[in-house]
Backbone as JSON Lines, residues from 0, in Angstrom:
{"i":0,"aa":"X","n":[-13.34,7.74,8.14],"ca":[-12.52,6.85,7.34],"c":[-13.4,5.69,6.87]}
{"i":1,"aa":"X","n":[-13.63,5.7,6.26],"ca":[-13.95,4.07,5.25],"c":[-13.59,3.34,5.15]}
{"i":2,"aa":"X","n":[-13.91,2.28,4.98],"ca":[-13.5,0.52,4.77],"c":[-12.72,0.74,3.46]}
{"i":3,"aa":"X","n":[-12.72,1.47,2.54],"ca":[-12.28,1.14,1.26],"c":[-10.64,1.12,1.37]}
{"i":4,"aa":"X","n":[-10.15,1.96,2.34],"ca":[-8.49,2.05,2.48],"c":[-8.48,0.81,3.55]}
{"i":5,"aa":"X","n":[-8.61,0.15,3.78],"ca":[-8.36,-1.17,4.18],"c":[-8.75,-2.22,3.25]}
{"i":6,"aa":"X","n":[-9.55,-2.31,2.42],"ca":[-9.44,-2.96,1.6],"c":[-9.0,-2.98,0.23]}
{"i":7,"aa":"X","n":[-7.95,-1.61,-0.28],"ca":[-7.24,-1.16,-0.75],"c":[-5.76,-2.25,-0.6]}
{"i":8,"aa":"X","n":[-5.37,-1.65,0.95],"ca":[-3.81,-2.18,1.62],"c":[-4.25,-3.73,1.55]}
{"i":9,"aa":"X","n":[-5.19,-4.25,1.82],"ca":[-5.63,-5.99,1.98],"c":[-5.15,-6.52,0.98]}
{"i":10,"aa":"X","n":[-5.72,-5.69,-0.63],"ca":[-5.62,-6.47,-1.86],"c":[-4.12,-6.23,-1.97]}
{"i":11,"aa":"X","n":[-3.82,-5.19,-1.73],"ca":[-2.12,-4.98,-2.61],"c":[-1.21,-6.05,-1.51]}
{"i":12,"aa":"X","n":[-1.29,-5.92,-0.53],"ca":[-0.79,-7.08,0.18],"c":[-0.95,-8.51,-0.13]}
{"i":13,"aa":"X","n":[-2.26,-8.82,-0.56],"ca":[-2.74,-10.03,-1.04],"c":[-1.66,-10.25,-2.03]}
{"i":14,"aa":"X","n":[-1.47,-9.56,-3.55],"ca":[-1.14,-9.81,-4.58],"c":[0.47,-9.32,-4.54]}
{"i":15,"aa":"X","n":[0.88,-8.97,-3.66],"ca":[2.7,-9.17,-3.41],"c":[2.66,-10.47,-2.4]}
{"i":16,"aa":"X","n":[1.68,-11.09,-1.42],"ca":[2.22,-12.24,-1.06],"c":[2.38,-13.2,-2.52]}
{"i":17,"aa":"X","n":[1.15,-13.4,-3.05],"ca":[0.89,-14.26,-4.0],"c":[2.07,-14.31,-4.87]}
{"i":18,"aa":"X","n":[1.97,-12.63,-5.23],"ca":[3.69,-12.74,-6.39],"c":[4.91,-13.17,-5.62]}
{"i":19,"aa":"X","n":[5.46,-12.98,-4.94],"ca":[6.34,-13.03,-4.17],"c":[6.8,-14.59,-4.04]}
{"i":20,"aa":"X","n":[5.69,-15.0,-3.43],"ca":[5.49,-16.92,-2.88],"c":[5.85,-17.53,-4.77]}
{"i":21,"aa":"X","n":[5.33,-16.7,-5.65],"ca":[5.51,-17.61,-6.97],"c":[7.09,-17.31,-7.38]}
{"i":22,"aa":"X","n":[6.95,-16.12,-7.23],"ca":[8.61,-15.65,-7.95],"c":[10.13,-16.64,-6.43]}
{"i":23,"aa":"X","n":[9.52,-16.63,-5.54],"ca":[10.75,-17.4,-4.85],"c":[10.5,-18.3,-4.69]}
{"i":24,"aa":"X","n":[9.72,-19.48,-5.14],"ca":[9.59,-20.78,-5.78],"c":[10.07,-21.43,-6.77]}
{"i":25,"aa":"X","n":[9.88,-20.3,-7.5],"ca":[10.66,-20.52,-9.25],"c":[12.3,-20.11,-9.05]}
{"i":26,"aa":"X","n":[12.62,-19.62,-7.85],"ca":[14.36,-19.22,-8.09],"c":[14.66,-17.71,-8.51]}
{"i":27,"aa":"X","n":[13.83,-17.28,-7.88],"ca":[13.92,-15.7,-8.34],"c":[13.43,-15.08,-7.41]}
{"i":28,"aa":"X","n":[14.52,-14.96,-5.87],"ca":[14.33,-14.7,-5.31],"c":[15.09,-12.76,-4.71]}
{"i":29,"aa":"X","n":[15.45,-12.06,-5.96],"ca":[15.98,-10.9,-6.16],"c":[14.64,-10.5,-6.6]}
{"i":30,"aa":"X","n":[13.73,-10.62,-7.46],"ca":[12.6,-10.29,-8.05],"c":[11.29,-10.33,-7.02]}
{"i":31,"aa":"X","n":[11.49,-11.25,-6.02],"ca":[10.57,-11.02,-5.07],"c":[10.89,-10.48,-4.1]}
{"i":32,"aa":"X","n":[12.18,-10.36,-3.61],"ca":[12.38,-9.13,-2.77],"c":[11.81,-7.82,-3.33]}
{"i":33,"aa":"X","n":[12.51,-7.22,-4.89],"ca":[12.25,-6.11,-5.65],"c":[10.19,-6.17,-5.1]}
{"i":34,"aa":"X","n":[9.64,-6.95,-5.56],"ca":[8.31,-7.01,-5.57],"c":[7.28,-7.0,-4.44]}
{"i":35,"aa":"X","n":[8.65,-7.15,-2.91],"ca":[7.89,-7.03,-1.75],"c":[8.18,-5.53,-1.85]}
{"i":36,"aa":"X","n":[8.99,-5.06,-1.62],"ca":[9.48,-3.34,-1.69],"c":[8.0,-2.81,-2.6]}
{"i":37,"aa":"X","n":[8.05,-3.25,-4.18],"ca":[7.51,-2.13,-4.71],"c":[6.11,-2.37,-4.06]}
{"i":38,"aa":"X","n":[5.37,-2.96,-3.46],"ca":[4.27,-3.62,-2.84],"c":[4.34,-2.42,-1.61]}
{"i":39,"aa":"X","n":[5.08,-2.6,-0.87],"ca":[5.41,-1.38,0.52],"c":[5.62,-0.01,0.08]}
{"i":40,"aa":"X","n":[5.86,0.16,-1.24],"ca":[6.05,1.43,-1.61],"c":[4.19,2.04,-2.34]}
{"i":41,"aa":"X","n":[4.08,1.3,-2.96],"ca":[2.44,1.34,-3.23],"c":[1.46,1.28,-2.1]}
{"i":42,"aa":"X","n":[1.73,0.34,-1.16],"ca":[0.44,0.82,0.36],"c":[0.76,2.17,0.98]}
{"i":43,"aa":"X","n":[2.33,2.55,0.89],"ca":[2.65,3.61,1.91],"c":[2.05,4.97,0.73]}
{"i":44,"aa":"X","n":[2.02,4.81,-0.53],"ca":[1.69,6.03,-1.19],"c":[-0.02,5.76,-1.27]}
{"i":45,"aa":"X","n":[-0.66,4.89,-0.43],"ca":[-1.99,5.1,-0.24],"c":[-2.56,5.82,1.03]}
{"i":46,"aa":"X","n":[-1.8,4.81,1.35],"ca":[-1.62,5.68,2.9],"c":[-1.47,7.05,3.27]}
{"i":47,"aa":"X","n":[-0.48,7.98,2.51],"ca":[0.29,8.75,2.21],"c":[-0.99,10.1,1.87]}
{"i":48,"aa":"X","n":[-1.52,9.51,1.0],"ca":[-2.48,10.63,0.22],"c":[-4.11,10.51,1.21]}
{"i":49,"aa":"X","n":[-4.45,9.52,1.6],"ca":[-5.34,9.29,3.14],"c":[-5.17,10.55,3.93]}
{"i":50,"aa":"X","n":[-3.59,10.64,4.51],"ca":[-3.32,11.45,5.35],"c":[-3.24,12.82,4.72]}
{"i":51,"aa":"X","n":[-2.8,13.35,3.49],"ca":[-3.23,14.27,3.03],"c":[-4.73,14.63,2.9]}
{"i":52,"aa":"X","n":[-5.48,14.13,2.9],"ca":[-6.97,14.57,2.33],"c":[-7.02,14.5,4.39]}
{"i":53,"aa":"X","n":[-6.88,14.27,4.81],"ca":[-7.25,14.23,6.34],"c":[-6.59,15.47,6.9]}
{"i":54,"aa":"X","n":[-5.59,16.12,6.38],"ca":[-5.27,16.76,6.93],"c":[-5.47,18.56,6.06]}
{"i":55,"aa":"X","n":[-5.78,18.28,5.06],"ca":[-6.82,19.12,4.05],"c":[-8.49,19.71,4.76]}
{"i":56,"aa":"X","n":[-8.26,18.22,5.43],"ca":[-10.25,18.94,5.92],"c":[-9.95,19.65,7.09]}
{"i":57,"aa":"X","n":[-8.72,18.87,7.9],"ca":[-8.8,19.56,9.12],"c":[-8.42,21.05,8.72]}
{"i":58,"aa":"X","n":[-7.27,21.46,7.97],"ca":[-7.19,22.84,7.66],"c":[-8.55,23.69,7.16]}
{"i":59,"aa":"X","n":[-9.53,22.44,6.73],"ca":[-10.65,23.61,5.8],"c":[-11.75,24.08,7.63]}
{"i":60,"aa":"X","n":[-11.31,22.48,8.14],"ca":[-12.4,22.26,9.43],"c":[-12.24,23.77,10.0]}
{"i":61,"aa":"X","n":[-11.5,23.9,10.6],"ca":[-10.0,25.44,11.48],"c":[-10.08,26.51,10.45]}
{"i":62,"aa":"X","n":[-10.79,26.68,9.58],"ca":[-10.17,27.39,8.63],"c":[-8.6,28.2,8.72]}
{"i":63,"aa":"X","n":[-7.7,27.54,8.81],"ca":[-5.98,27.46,8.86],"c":[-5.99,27.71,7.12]}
């Protein structure tokens, strides 16, 4: 595993706190809920495809 999927989840986390903290400052705090979600929905589909390619080698590893 590589550093790059951690610093993948770091940035997208970074930039839904950032949005988030601006949009429920300004009073728009339906839009930063929406924006923490789509934020959790984007790390988990990184995540998501990680575990596919991990579980791709192990089938090639076994030949399964």
């Amino acid at each position: 595993m590589s550093i790059d999927l951690i610093i993948k989840i770091a940035v997208i986390g970074l930039l839904v706190t950032i949005l988030s903290q601006v949009l429920t400052r300004s009073g728009r705090e339906e839009q930063a809920t929406l924006t923490v979600i789509a934020g959790l929905v984007a790390a988990a589909l990184v995540v998501v495809q990680e575990v596919a390619d991990l579980l791709s080698t192990i089938r090639a590893l076994f030949g399964l």
